[in-house]
Coordinates of C-alpha atoms and ligand atoms in Angstrom, one line a residue:
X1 CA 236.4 147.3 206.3
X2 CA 233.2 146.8 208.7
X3 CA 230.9 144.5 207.5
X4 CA 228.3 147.4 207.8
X5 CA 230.0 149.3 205.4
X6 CA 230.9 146.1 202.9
X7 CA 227.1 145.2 203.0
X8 CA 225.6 148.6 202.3
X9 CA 228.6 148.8 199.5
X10 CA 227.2 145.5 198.0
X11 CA 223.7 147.0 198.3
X12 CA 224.3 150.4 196.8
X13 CA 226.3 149.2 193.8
X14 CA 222.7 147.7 192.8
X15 CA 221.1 150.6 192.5
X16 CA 223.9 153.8 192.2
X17 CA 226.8 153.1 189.6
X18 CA 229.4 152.3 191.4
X19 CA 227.7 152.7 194.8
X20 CA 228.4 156.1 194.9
X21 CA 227.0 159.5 193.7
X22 CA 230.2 160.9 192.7
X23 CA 233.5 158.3 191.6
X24 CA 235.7 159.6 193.8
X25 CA 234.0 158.0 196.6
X26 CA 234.4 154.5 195.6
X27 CA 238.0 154.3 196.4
X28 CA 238.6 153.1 192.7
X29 CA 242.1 155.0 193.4
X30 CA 243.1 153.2 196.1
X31 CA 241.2 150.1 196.1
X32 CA 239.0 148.2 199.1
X33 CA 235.5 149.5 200.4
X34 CA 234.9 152.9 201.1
X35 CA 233.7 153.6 204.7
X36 CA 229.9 154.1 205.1
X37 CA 229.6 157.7 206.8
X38 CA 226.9 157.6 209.7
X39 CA 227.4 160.5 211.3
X40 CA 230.1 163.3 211.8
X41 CA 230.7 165.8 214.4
X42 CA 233.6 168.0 214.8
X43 CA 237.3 166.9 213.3
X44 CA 235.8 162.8 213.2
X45 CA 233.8 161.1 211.2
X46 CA 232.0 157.6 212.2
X47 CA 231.1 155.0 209.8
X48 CA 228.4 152.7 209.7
X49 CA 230.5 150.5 211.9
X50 CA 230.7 152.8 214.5
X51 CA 234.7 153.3 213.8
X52 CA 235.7 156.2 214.6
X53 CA 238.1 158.5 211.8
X54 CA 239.8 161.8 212.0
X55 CA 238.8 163.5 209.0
X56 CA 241.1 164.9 206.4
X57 CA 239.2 165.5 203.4
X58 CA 235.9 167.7 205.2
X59 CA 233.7 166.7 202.5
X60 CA 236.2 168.2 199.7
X61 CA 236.3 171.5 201.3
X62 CA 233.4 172.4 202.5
X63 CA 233.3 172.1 206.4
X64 CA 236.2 174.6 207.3
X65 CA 234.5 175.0 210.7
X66 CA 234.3 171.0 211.0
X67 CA 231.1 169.2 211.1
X68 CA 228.0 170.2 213.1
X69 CA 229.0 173.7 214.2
X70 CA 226.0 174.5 216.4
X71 CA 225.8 177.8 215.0
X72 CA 225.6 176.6 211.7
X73 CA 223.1 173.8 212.7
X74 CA 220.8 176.2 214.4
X75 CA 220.7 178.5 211.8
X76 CA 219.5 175.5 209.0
X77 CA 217.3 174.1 211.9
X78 CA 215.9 177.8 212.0
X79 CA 215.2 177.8 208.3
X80 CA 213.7 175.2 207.9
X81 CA 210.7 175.6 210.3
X82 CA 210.2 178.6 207.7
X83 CA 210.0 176.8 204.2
X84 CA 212.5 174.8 202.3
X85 CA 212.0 176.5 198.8
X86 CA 209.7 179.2 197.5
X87 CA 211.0 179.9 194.2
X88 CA 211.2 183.1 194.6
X89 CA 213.5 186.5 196.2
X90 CA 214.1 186.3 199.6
X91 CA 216.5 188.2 202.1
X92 CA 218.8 185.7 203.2
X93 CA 220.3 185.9 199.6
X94 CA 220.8 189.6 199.4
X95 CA 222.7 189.2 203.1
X96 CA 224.7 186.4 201.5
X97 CA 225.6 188.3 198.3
X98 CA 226.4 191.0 200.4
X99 CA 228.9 188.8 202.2
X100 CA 230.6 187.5 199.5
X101 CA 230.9 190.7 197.6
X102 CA 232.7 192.5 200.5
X103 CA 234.8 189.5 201.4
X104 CA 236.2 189.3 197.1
X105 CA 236.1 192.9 195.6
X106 CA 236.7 191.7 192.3
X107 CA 233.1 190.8 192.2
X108 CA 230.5 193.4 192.1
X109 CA 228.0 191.4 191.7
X110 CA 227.5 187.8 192.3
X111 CA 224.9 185.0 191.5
X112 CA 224.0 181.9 193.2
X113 CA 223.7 178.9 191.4
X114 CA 223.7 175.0 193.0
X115 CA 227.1 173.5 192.2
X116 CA 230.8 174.3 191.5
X117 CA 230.3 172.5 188.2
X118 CA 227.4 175.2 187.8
X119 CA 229.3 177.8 188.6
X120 CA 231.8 177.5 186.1
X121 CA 229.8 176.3 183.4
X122 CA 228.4 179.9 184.0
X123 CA 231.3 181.5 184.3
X124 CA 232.2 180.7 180.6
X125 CA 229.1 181.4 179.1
X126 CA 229.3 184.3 180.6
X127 CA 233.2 185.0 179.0
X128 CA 232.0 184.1 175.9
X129 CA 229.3 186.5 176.0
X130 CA 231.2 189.5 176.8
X131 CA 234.1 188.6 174.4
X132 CA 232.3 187.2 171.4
X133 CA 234.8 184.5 171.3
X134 CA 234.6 181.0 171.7
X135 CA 238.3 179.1 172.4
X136 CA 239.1 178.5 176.5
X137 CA 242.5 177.5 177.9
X138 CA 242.2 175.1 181.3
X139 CA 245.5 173.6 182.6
X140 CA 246.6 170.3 182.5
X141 CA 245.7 168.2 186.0
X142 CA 242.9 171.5 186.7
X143 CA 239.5 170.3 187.2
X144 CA 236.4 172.8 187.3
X145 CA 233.0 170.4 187.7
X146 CA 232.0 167.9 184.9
X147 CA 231.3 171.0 182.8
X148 CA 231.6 169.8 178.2
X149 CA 234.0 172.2 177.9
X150 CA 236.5 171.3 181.5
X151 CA 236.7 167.6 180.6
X152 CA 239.3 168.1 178.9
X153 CA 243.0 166.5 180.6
X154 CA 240.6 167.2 183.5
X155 CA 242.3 166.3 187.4
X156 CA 240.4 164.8 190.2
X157 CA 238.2 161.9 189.4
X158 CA 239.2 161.9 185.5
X159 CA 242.8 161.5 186.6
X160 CA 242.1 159.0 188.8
X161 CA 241.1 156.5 186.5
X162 CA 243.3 157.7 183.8
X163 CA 240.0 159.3 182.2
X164 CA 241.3 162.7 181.7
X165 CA 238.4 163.3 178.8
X166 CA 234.9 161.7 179.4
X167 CA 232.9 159.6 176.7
X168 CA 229.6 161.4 175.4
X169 CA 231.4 165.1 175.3
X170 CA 231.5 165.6 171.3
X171 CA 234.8 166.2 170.2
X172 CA 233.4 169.5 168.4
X173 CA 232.9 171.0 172.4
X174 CA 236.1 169.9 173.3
X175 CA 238.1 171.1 169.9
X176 CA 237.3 174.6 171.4
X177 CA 239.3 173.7 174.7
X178 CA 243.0 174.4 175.1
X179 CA 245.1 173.0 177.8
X180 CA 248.3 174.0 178.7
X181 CA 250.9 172.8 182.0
X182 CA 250.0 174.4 185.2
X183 CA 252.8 176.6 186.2
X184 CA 254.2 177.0 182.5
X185 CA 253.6 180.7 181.7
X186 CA 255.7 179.6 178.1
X187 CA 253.4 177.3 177.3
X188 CA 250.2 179.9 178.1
X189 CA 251.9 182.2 175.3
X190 CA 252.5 179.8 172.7
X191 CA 249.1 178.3 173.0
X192 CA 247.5 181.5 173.0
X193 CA 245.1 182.7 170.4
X194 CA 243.0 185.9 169.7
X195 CA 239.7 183.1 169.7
X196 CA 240.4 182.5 173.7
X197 CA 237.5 184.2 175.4
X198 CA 238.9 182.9 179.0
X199 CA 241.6 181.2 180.5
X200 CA 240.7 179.4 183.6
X201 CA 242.9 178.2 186.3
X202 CA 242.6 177.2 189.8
X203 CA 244.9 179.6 191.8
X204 CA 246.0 177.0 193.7
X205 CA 245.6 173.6 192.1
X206 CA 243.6 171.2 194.4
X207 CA 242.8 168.7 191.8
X208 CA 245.9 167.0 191.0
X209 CA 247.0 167.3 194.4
X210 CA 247.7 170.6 196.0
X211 CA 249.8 172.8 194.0
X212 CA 250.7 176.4 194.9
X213 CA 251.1 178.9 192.0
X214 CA 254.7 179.2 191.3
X215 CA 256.1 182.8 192.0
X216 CA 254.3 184.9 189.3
X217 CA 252.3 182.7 187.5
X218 CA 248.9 184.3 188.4
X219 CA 250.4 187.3 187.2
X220 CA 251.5 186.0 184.3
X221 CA 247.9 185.0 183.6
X222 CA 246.9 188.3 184.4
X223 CA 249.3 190.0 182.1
X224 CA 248.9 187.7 179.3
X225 CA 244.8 188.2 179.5
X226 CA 245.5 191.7 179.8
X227 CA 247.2 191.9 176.2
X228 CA 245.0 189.7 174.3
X229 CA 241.3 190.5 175.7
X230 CA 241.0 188.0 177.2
X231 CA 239.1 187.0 180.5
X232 CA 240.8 185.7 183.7
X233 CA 238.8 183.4 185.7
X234 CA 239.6 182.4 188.9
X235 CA 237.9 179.3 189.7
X236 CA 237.9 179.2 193.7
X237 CA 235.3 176.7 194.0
X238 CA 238.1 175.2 196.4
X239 CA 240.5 178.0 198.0
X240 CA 237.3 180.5 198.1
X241 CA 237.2 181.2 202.4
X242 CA 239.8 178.7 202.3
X243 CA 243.0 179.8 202.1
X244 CA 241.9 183.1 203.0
X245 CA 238.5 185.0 203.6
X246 CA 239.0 187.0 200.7
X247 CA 240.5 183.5 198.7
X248 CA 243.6 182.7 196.7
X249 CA 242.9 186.4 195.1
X250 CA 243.5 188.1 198.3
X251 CA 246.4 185.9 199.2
X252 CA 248.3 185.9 196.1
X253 CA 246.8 190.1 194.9
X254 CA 245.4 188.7 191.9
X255 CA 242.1 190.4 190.4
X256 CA 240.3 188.0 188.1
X257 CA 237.5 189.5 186.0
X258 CA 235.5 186.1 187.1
X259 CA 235.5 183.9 190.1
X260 CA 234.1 181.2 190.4
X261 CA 233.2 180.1 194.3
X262 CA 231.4 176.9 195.7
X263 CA 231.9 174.3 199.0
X264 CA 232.7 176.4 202.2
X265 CA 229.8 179.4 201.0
X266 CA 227.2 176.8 201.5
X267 CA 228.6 175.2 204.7
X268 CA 227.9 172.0 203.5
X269 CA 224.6 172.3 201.6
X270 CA 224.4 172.6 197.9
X271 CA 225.7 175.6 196.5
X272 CA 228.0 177.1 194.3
X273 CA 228.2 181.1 192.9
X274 CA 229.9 182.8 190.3
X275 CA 230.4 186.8 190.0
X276 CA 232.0 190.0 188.2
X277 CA 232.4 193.3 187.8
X278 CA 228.8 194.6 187.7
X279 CA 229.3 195.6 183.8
X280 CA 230.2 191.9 183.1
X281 CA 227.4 190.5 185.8
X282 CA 224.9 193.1 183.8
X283 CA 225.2 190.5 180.6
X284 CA 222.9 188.1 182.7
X285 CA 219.8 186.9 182.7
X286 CA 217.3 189.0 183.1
X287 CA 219.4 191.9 182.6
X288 CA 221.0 191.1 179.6
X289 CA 221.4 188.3 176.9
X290 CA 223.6 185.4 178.8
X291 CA 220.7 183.0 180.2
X292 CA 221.4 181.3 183.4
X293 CA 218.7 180.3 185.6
X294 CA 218.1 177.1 188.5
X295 CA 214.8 176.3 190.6
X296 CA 216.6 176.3 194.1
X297 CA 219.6 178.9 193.2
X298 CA 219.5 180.7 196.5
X299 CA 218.0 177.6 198.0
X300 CA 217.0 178.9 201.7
X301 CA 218.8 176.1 203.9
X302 CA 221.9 176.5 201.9
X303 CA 222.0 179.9 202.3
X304 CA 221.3 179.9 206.0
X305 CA 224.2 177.2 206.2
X306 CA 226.7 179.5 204.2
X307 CA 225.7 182.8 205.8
X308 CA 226.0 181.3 209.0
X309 CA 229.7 179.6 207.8
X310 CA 230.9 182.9 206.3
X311 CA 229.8 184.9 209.9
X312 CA 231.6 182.4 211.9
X313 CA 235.0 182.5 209.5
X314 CA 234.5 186.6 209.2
X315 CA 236.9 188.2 211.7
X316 CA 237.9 185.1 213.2
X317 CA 241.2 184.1 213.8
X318 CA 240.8 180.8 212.3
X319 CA 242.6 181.3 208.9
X320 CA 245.9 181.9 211.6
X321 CA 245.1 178.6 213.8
X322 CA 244.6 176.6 210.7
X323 CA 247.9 177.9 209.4
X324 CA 249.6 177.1 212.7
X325 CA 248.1 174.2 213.3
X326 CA 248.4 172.6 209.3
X327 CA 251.5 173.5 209.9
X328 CA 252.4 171.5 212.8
X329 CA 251.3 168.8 211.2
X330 CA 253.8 169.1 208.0
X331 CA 256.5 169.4 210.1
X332 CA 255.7 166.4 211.8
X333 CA 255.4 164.5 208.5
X334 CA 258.5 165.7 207.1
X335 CA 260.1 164.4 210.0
X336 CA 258.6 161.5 210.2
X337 CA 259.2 160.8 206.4
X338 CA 263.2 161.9 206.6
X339 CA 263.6 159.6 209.8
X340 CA 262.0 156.5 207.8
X341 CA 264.0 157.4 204.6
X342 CA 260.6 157.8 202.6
X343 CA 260.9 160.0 199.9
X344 CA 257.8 162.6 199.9
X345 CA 256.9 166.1 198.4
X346 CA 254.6 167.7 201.0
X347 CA 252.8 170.4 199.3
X348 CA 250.2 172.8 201.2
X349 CA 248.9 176.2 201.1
X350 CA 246.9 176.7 204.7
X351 CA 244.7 174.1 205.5
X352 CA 244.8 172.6 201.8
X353 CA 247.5 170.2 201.4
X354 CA 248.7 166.9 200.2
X355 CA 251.6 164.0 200.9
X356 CA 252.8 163.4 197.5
X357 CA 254.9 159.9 197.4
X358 CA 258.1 161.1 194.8
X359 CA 260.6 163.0 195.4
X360 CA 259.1 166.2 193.8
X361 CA 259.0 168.5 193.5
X362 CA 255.5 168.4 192.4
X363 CA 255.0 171.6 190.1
X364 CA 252.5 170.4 187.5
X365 CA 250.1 167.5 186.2
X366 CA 253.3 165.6 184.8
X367 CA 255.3 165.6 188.0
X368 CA 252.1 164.7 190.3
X369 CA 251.9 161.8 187.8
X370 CA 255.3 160.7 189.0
X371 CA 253.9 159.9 192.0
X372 CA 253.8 155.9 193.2
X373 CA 250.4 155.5 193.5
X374 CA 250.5 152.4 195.1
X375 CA 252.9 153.3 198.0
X376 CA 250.2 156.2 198.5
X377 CA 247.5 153.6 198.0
X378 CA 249.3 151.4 201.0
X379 CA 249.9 154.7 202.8
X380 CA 246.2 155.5 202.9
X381 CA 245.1 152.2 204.0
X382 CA 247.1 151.4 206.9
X383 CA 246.0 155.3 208.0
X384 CA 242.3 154.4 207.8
X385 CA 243.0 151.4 209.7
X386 CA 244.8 153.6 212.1
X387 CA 241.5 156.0 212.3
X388 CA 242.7 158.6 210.1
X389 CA 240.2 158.9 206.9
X390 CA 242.4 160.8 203.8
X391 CA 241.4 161.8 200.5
X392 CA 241.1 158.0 199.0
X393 CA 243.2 159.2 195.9
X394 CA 247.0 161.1 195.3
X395 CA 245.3 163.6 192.7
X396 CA 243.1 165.3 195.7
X397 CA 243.6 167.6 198.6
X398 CA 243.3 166.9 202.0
X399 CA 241.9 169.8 204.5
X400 CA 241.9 170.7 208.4
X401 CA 239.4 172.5 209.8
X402 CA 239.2 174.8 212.7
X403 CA 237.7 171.6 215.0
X404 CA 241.1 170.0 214.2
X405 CA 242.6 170.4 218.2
X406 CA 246.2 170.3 218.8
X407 CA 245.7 167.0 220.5
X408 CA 244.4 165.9 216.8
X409 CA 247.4 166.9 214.9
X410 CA 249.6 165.4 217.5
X411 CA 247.6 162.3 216.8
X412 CA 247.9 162.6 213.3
X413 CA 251.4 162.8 213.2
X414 CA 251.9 160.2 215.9
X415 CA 249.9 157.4 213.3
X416 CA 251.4 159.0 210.3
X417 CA 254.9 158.2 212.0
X418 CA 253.7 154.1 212.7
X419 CA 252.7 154.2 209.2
X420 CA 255.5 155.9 207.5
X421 CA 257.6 153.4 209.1
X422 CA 255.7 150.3 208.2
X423 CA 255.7 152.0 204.5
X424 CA 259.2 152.0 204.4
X425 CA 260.0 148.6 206.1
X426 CA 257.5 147.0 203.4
X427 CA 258.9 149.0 200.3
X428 CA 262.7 148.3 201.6
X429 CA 262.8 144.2 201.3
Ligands
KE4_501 P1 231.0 170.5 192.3 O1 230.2 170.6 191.0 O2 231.6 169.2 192.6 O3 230.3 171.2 193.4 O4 232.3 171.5 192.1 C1 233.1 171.2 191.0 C2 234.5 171.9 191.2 C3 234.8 173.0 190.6 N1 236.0 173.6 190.8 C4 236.9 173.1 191.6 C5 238.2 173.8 191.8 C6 236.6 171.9 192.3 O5 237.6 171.4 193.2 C7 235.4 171.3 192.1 C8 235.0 170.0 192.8 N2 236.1 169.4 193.6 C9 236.0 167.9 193.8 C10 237.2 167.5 194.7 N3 238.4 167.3 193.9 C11 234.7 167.5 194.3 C12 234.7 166.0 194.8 C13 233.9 165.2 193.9 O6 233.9 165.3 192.7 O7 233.2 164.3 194.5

């Protein structure tokens, strides 16, 4: 790594634990120095070196449009020569609300909060409100913000270092948290109870890697919910305007009674929303007994970034050029991979996807797991030193966004081929 980087790595590990402000960012998965980001503009990102990267992982999600839109960087340079915070109602939230509830009409009603992690820990008050009960079912490998209740066999950074529980979350919270296998409608019955208020699932699991909902799982869910009172929620913190405008509901025909949304709606800037039907949204604060509340919910920047995100991504054609383009680049990969004799499990829905090093497939937590970790830790490596900057982890998804160019996939498969084949050369003697 630059020596930039490694000295502002040494620096920051004085002051931040771990040098970072979230784990997953200190490349504890796949070893070595993380990259300090300088600056990014469209599909790159340039490190504190001055190295230049293709970037894969979009901040987690968030920049669909790729970084620095114009549009969406006048419209935050706009707001803020108005006031960064007031504290109180303003119009750019009803437009945004507006937005969001015509893009998802399973939510009537919708409230901004500042975090995915906010968003959901919402979301099941707000279950347990309207149900009375108190029991949640997660999945196995699903992750949903560092909410008590979610660390439980959590994915993303909890996976990652084999911490699928956290210390300091008392095991009283946690004995009210049931998690099942993703995928494993069997499983959902058995473990069923008349005590769960909610199941939550990601409809299309990003935090163990990307795993698309088998053929009638989501159904399932809905079915299952259906028969025992239950709430659905759909945390789409991740595929909400992501896979689809309308989100992994719209793709898949699936109507949670909750979602859960987050990244792309704020553009970049803080954010993260949960909404309902309006009966459900009417048990909230300060209409009804569920309190919620945060000092910059609706903060003005972050909604002029997300309203200006969402206008751009609203009857575009980008969802089809991501597809075509993501693609593209799977084919190439597969190819690549088959021609090197490396055995991978590609798995992608649109512009989400991930290069899973086992021979799959990968269904669940337990079959991501079988993954070699450090193949994909070599793998990762020898693409960043070929300008390609992945998720630094196998449990995470990588994204595209509409500033990825068809001379930047061809790239990308060009340097995933050198790689692939080094890969296999070194994991041959
Ligand atoms: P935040 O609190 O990080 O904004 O959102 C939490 C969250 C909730 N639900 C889903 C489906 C999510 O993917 C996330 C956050 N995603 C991770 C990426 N695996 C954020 C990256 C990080 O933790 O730094």
């Amino acid at each position: 790594m630059g020596k930039n980087s490694e000295s502002l790595f040494q620096r920051a590990q004085e002051v931040i634990p771990g040098g970072v402000n979230s784990p997953v960012r200190a490349f504890r998965g796949v070893g070595g120095t993380p990259p300090f980001i300088d600056m990014a503009l469209g599909s790159r990102v340039f490190d504190a070196d001055n190295l230049q990267y293709i970037d894969c992982v979009g901040s987690w999600g968030p920049m669909i449009l790729g970084h620095c839109h114009r549009y969406v960087v006048e419209a935050v340079k706009k707001a803020a020569t108005r006031g960064f915070s007031f504290g109180a109602p303003t119009a750019a939230e009803i437009e945004i609300a507006e937005m969001i509830v015509q893009a998802v009409p399973s939510m009537e009603m919708v409230r901004l909060v500042n975090s995915g992690t906010e968003a959901t820990m919402s979301a099941l008050r707000l279950a347990r409100a309207a149900t009375g009960r108190n029991t949640i079912m997660k999945f196995d490998g699903g992750y949903h913000g560092h909410v008590d209740s979610l660390l439980v066999k959590a994915g993303s950074g909890g996976a990652t270092f084999n911490l699928p529980d956290s210390a300091g979350v008392p095991k009283e919270v946690t004995a009210l948290t049931l998690s099942v296998p993703y995928n494993d409608l069997k499983a959902v019955r058995e473990a069923m109870t008349d005590d769960v208020a909610a199941i939550i699932v990601e409809p299309v699991a990003g935090n163990m890697g990307c795993i698309p909902p088998q053929p009638g799982f989501l159904q399932g869910l809905r079915e299952i919910c259906d028969e025992k009172g239950s709430l659905l929620i759909l945390d789409e913190v991740m595929t909400g305007f992501r896979v689809a405008y309308g989100g992994a509901q719209a793709l898949y025909d699936i109507k949670p009674d909750i979602t859960t949304l987050g990244k792309i709606i704020g553009g970049g800037m803080p954010i993260g929303a949960y909404g309902a039907s309006r009966k459900l949204m009417e048990l909230v604060s300060p209409l009804g007994p569920m309190y919620q509340a945060g000092t910059l919910s609706g903060n003005p920047l972050a909604v002029a970034s997300g309203r200006a995100t969402l206008s751009v991504l609203r009857n575009s054609s980008i969802y089809d050029d991501l597809e075509e383009r993501t693609s593209e680049f799977e084919e190439g990969v597969r190819k690549a991979a088959e021609k090197h004799g490396v055995p991978i499990t590609f798995n992608r829905v649109g512009s989400m996807w991930t290069l899973f090093f086992t021979e799959g497939p990968v269904t669940d937590f337990e079959s991501a797991n079988q993954s070699n970790r450090e193949k994909f830790a070599r793998f990762f490596h020898l693409m960043l030193s070929e300008g390609v900057y992945l998720p630094p982890s196998q449990l995470e998804a990588a994204f595209f966004s509409a500033a990825h160019a068809k001379k930047d996939i061809l790239q990308l498969i060009e340097r995933a081929d050198r790689v692939l084949k080094k890969v296999a050369w070194e994991y041959s003697t």
